[in-house]
Each structure stands twice: as C-alpha cells, then as structure tokens.
Amino acid sequence: GTGTAAFYALVDTGAVSSSTVSTRLSEGVERDIFTVSYRPTERGTEKRYKLTLLGRRIYDWAEKTEFERQVRKLRRLRHERDTSFEQLIGKLNRDMEIRKMVADSNPLEGEDVDLPEGASLVPKAPSEEELREAKFERMEESLEPIADDQGEESSE
C-alpha cells in the first residue's frame, strides 16, 4: 500500500517463495510499478520498495475488487483439496497394506486344497431369500412370550 517495504517483509507477507517475490519485484521495477531506494542499517544497506503512481493504481484496483481476499480463498481451497487428496491416498495405501497382510498371513500358494464339488475359496453372498429368512429368525428370537393377567404365559 503506502510506504516502503524491505524484501524479507514482502516475502513474509506473501504465500510464495522468495525467488518468486524477487522475480516479481524485478519485473515491477522494470515496468515502473515499484521504485527502489536504499536505507543504511546496522548490517549494511537495505533495499526498499515503494509503489509508483501506476503501482498505487494497481493496488487500489486490487483492494476494490477484493482481489487479495479472493486469492487467499483460492489458496485455502487448494490447500483443502490437496489435504483431502493426501488423506485419500493415505487411506488407500493403508487399505492396500492391510489387504497384503491378510493375503500374506494365510497363503495357500503351492498347497493342494481339496474342495467339495461346487465349493469356492471365495465366500458366496447370501441370496435375498436367505437374508430375509435370517432376518425373520432374528426377529422371532427376540420376541418374549406374552403373559396373561394371572402371570401365566399364553399358549400363543
């Protein structure tokens, strides 16, 4: 905005690498967006950057259009996407390791296995009818006998 800023102050406020900041500052000086001044410090001379009139107009436009806020929002969404993707990859890798451990824990390679006719090593999923019957059996098992008023169980 207003005033001057040193290179490292600009690097600290941005979400890009120091080489990117350096490149953009050089381009900005070439295009008359920044002016460079030098200030003596305890460690030597510090290079300071200040917006020119053109730079100030660009800055004002960016503020007016909420450009910076939109860029921050975009970076946050990218970070969330990247994080979600990394979590997904982690879960896939974990699941693949679990499958490998299960497969390695009881290998049948090189062994002769006698299976009854029609049998398979892969468990067969129950049919809809079998699932329905199992459900009714569970429901009947959970029923308690109904007692009449005198404490005797009914014959139903």
PDB file of C-alpha atoms in Angstrom:
ATOM      1  CA  GLY A   1       0.000   0.000   0.000  1.00  0.00           C
ATOM      2  CA  THR A   2       1.710   3.123   1.252  1.00  0.00           C
ATOM      3  CA  GLY A   3       5.273   3.499   2.482  1.00  0.00           C
ATOM      4  CA  THR A   4       8.228   1.296   1.686  1.00  0.00           C
ATOM      5  CA  ALA A   5       8.918  -2.341   2.394  1.00  0.00           C
ATOM      6  CA  ALA A   6      12.051  -4.448   2.511  1.00  0.00           C
ATOM      7  CA  PHE A   7      12.390  -7.646   0.532  1.00  0.00           C
ATOM      8  CA  TYR A   8      12.056 -10.017   3.523  1.00  0.00           C
ATOM      9  CA  ALA A   9       8.989  -8.166   4.813  1.00  0.00           C
ATOM     10  CA  LEU A  10       7.363  -8.762   1.423  1.00  0.00           C
ATOM     11  CA  VAL A  11       8.398 -12.429   1.451  1.00  0.00           C
ATOM     12  CA  ASP A  12       6.892 -12.867   4.935  1.00  0.00           C
ATOM     13  CA  THR A  13       3.520 -11.411   3.901  1.00  0.00           C
ATOM     14  CA  GLY A  14       3.220 -13.428   0.708  1.00  0.00           C
ATOM     15  CA  ALA A  15       2.404 -17.072   0.205  1.00  0.00           C
ATOM     16  CA  VAL A  16       5.042 -17.569  -2.491  1.00  0.00           C
ATOM     17  CA  SER A  17       8.724 -18.394  -2.454  1.00  0.00           C
ATOM     18  CA  SER A  18      11.431 -15.772  -2.026  1.00  0.00           C
ATOM     19  CA  SER A  19      12.616 -16.405  -5.601  1.00  0.00           C
ATOM     20  CA  THR A  20       9.104 -15.626  -6.899  1.00  0.00           C
ATOM     21  CA  VAL A  21       8.995 -12.394  -4.855  1.00  0.00           C
ATOM     22  CA  SER A  22      12.437 -11.442  -6.185  1.00  0.00           C
ATOM     23  CA  THR A  23      11.369 -12.093  -9.777  1.00  0.00           C
ATOM     24  CA  ARG A  24       8.120 -10.115  -9.395  1.00  0.00           C
ATOM     25  CA  LEU A  25       9.919  -7.173  -7.763  1.00  0.00           C
ATOM     26  CA  SER A  26      12.448  -7.066 -10.614  1.00  0.00           C
ATOM     27  CA  GLU A  27       9.630  -7.156 -13.160  1.00  0.00           C
ATOM     28  CA  GLY A  28       7.761  -4.455 -11.215  1.00  0.00           C
ATOM     29  CA  VAL A  29      10.791  -2.166 -11.221  1.00  0.00           C
ATOM     30  CA  GLU A  30      11.236  -2.725 -14.999  1.00  0.00           C
ATOM     31  CA  ARG A  31       7.561  -1.890 -15.597  1.00  0.00           C
ATOM     32  CA  ASP A  32       7.595   1.187 -13.344  1.00  0.00           C
ATOM     33  CA  ILE A  33       5.314  -0.342 -10.688  1.00  0.00           C
ATOM     34  CA  PHE A  34       7.945  -0.036  -7.923  1.00  0.00           C
ATOM     35  CA  THR A  35      10.792   2.310  -7.194  1.00  0.00           C
ATOM     36  CA  VAL A  36      13.846   1.166  -5.274  1.00  0.00           C
ATOM     37  CA  SER A  37      15.532   3.122  -2.501  1.00  0.00           C
ATOM     38  CA  TYR A  38      18.357   2.203  -0.179  1.00  0.00           C
ATOM     39  CA  ARG A  39      18.479   2.673   3.578  1.00  0.00           C
ATOM     40  CA  PRO A  40      21.508   2.127   5.806  1.00  0.00           C
ATOM     41  CA  THR A  41      21.062  -0.454   8.583  1.00  0.00           C
ATOM     42  CA  GLU A  42      23.271  -1.999  11.259  1.00  0.00           C
ATOM     43  CA  ARG A  43      24.146  -4.828   8.855  1.00  0.00           C
ATOM     44  CA  GLY A  44      24.702  -2.723   5.756  1.00  0.00           C
ATOM     45  CA  THR A  45      22.378  -1.245   3.171  1.00  0.00           C
ATOM     46  CA  GLU A  46      18.772  -2.392   2.852  1.00  0.00           C
ATOM     47  CA  LYS A  47      16.887  -2.268  -0.424  1.00  0.00           C
ATOM     48  CA  ARG A  48      13.357  -0.840  -0.016  1.00  0.00           C
ATOM     49  CA  TYR A  49      10.480  -0.953  -2.495  1.00  0.00           C
ATOM     50  CA  LYS A  50       7.728   1.630  -2.893  1.00  0.00           C
ATOM     51  CA  LEU A  51       4.744   1.734  -5.245  1.00  0.00           C
ATOM     52  CA  THR A  52       4.795   4.270  -8.055  1.00  0.00           C
ATOM     53  CA  LEU A  53       1.634   6.070  -9.179  1.00  0.00           C
ATOM     54  CA  LEU A  54       0.921   3.163 -11.549  1.00  0.00           C
ATOM     55  CA  GLY A  55       1.639   0.661  -8.770  1.00  0.00           C
ATOM     56  CA  ARG A  56      -0.704   2.527  -6.432  1.00  0.00           C
ATOM     57  CA  ARG A  57      -3.486   2.395  -9.046  1.00  0.00           C
ATOM     58  CA  ILE A  58      -2.993  -1.363  -9.390  1.00  0.00           C
ATOM     59  CA  TYR A  59      -3.002  -1.715  -5.593  1.00  0.00           C
ATOM     60  CA  ASP A  60      -6.226   0.327  -5.329  1.00  0.00           C
ATOM     61  CA  TRP A  61      -7.853  -1.814  -8.028  1.00  0.00           C
ATOM     62  CA  ALA A  62      -6.831  -4.994  -6.178  1.00  0.00           C
ATOM     63  CA  GLU A  63      -8.331  -3.688  -2.949  1.00  0.00           C
ATOM     64  CA  LYS A  64     -11.523  -2.515  -4.652  1.00  0.00           C
ATOM     65  CA  THR A  65     -12.086  -5.853  -6.361  1.00  0.00           C
ATOM     66  CA  GLU A  66     -11.132  -7.776  -3.198  1.00  0.00           C
ATOM     67  CA  PHE A  67      -8.502  -9.489  -5.315  1.00  0.00           C
ATOM     68  CA  GLU A  68      -6.337 -10.359  -2.327  1.00  0.00           C
ATOM     69  CA  ARG A  69      -9.261 -11.923  -0.446  1.00  0.00           C
ATOM     70  CA  GLN A  70     -10.185 -13.976  -3.496  1.00  0.00           C
ATOM     71  CA  VAL A  71      -6.573 -15.147  -3.891  1.00  0.00           C
ATOM     72  CA  ARG A  72      -6.469 -16.160  -0.199  1.00  0.00           C
ATOM     73  CA  LYS A  73      -9.762 -18.015  -0.628  1.00  0.00           C
ATOM     74  CA  LEU A  74      -8.420 -19.815  -3.693  1.00  0.00           C
ATOM     75  CA  ARG A  75      -5.229 -20.787  -1.826  1.00  0.00           C
ATOM     76  CA  ARG A  76      -7.298 -22.078   1.110  1.00  0.00           C
ATOM     77  CA  LEU A  77      -9.473 -24.163  -1.220  1.00  0.00           C
ATOM     78  CA  ARG A  78      -6.388 -25.551  -2.975  1.00  0.00           C
ATOM     79  CA  HIS A  79      -4.887 -26.438   0.391  1.00  0.00           C
ATOM     80  CA  GLU A  80      -8.113 -28.185   1.461  1.00  0.00           C
ATOM     81  CA  ARG A  81      -8.215 -30.077  -1.834  1.00  0.00           C
ATOM     82  CA  ASP A  82      -4.571 -31.113  -1.534  1.00  0.00           C
ATOM     83  CA  THR A  83      -5.089 -32.175   2.082  1.00  0.00           C
ATOM     84  CA  SER A  84      -8.166 -34.232   1.190  1.00  0.00           C
ATOM     85  CA  PHE A  85      -6.302 -35.844  -1.685  1.00  0.00           C
ATOM     86  CA  GLU A  86      -3.348 -36.713   0.573  1.00  0.00           C
ATOM     87  CA  GLN A  87      -5.747 -38.217   3.135  1.00  0.00           C
ATOM     88  CA  LEU A  88      -7.388 -40.290   0.415  1.00  0.00           C
ATOM     89  CA  ILE A  89      -4.010 -41.551  -0.817  1.00  0.00           C
ATOM     90  CA  GLY A  90      -3.051 -42.373   2.782  1.00  0.00           C
ATOM     91  CA  LYS A  91      -6.245 -44.378   3.301  1.00  0.00           C
ATOM     92  CA  LEU A  92      -5.769 -46.224   0.012  1.00  0.00           C
ATOM     93  CA  ASN A  93      -2.183 -47.081   0.898  1.00  0.00           C
ATOM     94  CA  ARG A  94      -3.270 -48.245   4.362  1.00  0.00           C
ATOM     95  CA  ASP A  95      -6.033 -50.422   2.891  1.00  0.00           C
ATOM     96  CA  MET A  96      -3.647 -51.918   0.348  1.00  0.00           C
ATOM     97  CA  GLU A  97      -1.189 -52.769   3.159  1.00  0.00           C
ATOM     98  CA  ILE A  98      -3.982 -54.381   5.191  1.00  0.00           C
ATOM     99  CA  ARG A  99      -5.088 -56.439   2.202  1.00  0.00           C
ATOM    100  CA  LYS A 100      -1.497 -57.512   1.599  1.00  0.00           C
ATOM    101  CA  MET A 101      -1.062 -58.507   5.265  1.00  0.00           C
ATOM    102  CA  VAL A 102      -4.301 -60.516   5.200  1.00  0.00           C
ATOM    103  CA  ALA A 103      -3.314 -62.225   1.965  1.00  0.00           C
ATOM    104  CA  ASP A 104       0.189 -62.979   3.291  1.00  0.00           C
ATOM    105  CA  SER A 105      -0.991 -64.242   6.684  1.00  0.00           C
ATOM    106  CA  ASN A 106      -2.511 -67.446   5.315  1.00  0.00           C
ATOM    107  CA  PRO A 107      -1.132 -68.113   1.859  1.00  0.00           C
ATOM    108  CA  LEU A 108      -2.309 -71.198   0.032  1.00  0.00           C
ATOM    109  CA  GLU A 109       0.264 -70.979  -2.730  1.00  0.00           C
ATOM    110  CA  GLY A 110       1.847 -74.301  -3.563  1.00  0.00           C
ATOM    111  CA  GLU A 111      -0.618 -76.252  -1.413  1.00  0.00           C
ATOM    112  CA  ASP A 112      -3.173 -78.656  -2.805  1.00  0.00           C
ATOM    113  CA  VAL A 113      -6.604 -77.887  -1.455  1.00  0.00           C
ATOM    114  CA  ASP A 114      -9.411 -80.398  -1.851  1.00  0.00           C
ATOM    115  CA  LEU A 115     -12.711 -78.584  -2.032  1.00  0.00           C
ATOM    116  CA  PRO A 116     -16.093 -80.273  -2.188  1.00  0.00           C
ATOM    117  CA  GLU A 117     -17.794 -80.062  -5.543  1.00  0.00           C
ATOM    118  CA  GLY A 118     -19.322 -76.624  -6.099  1.00  0.00           C
ATOM    119  CA  ALA A 119     -17.357 -75.087  -3.202  1.00  0.00           C
ATOM    120  CA  SER A 120     -15.193 -71.996  -3.593  1.00  0.00           C
ATOM    121  CA  LEU A 121     -12.481 -70.209  -1.612  1.00  0.00           C
ATOM    122  CA  VAL A 122     -14.418 -67.006  -2.121  1.00  0.00           C
ATOM    123  CA  PRO A 123     -17.415 -66.840   0.222  1.00  0.00           C
ATOM    124  CA  LYS A 124     -20.705 -66.757  -1.604  1.00  0.00           C
ATOM    125  CA  ALA A 125     -23.003 -63.849  -0.758  1.00  0.00           C
ATOM    126  CA  PRO A 126     -26.382 -64.991   0.631  1.00  0.00           C
ATOM    127  CA  SER A 127     -29.391 -64.661  -1.630  1.00  0.00           C
ATOM    128  CA  GLU A 128     -32.179 -62.189  -0.882  1.00  0.00           C
ATOM    129  CA  GLU A 129     -34.381 -65.061   0.289  1.00  0.00           C
ATOM    130  CA  GLU A 130     -31.689 -66.293   2.709  1.00  0.00           C
ATOM    131  CA  LEU A 131     -31.226 -62.763   4.055  1.00  0.00           C
ATOM    132  CA  ARG A 132     -34.991 -62.379   4.541  1.00  0.00           C
ATOM    133  CA  GLU A 133     -35.254 -65.721   6.373  1.00  0.00           C
ATOM    134  CA  ALA A 134     -32.323 -64.835   8.641  1.00  0.00           C
ATOM    135  CA  LYS A 135     -33.972 -61.507   9.460  1.00  0.00           C
ATOM    136  CA  PHE A 136     -37.269 -63.183  10.414  1.00  0.00           C
ATOM    137  CA  GLU A 137     -35.402 -65.720  12.560  1.00  0.00           C
ATOM    138  CA  ARG A 138     -33.653 -62.916  14.445  1.00  0.00           C
ATOM    139  CA  MET A 139     -36.969 -61.137  14.929  1.00  0.00           C
ATOM    140  CA  GLU A 140     -38.633 -64.280  16.291  1.00  0.00           C
ATOM    141  CA  GLU A 141     -35.706 -64.964  18.646  1.00  0.00           C
ATOM    142  CA  SER A 142     -36.051 -61.514  20.178  1.00  0.00           C
ATOM    143  CA  LEU A 143     -39.773 -61.927  20.942  1.00  0.00           C
ATOM    144  CA  GLU A 144     -40.634 -62.537  24.582  1.00  0.00           C
ATOM    145  CA  PRO A 145     -43.603 -64.697  25.483  1.00  0.00           C
ATOM    146  CA  ILE A 146     -46.710 -62.703  26.317  1.00  0.00           C
ATOM    147  CA  ALA A 147     -48.037 -63.397  29.829  1.00  0.00           C
ATOM    148  CA  ASP A 148     -51.725 -63.181  30.698  1.00  0.00           C
ATOM    149  CA  ASP A 149     -53.067 -61.190  33.665  1.00  0.00           C
ATOM    150  CA  GLN A 150     -52.511 -64.025  36.135  1.00  0.00           C
ATOM    151  CA  GLY A 151     -48.782 -64.302  35.410  1.00  0.00           C
ATOM    152  CA  GLU A 152     -49.158 -67.369  33.222  1.00  0.00           C
ATOM    153  CA  GLU A 153     -47.708 -67.454  29.739  1.00  0.00           C
ATOM    154  CA  SER A 154     -50.214 -67.664  26.930  1.00  0.00           C
ATOM    155  CA  SER A 155     -50.110 -70.617  24.610  1.00  0.00           C
ATOM    156  CA  GLU A 156     -49.551 -68.448  21.552  1.00  0.00           C
TER     157      GLU A 156
END
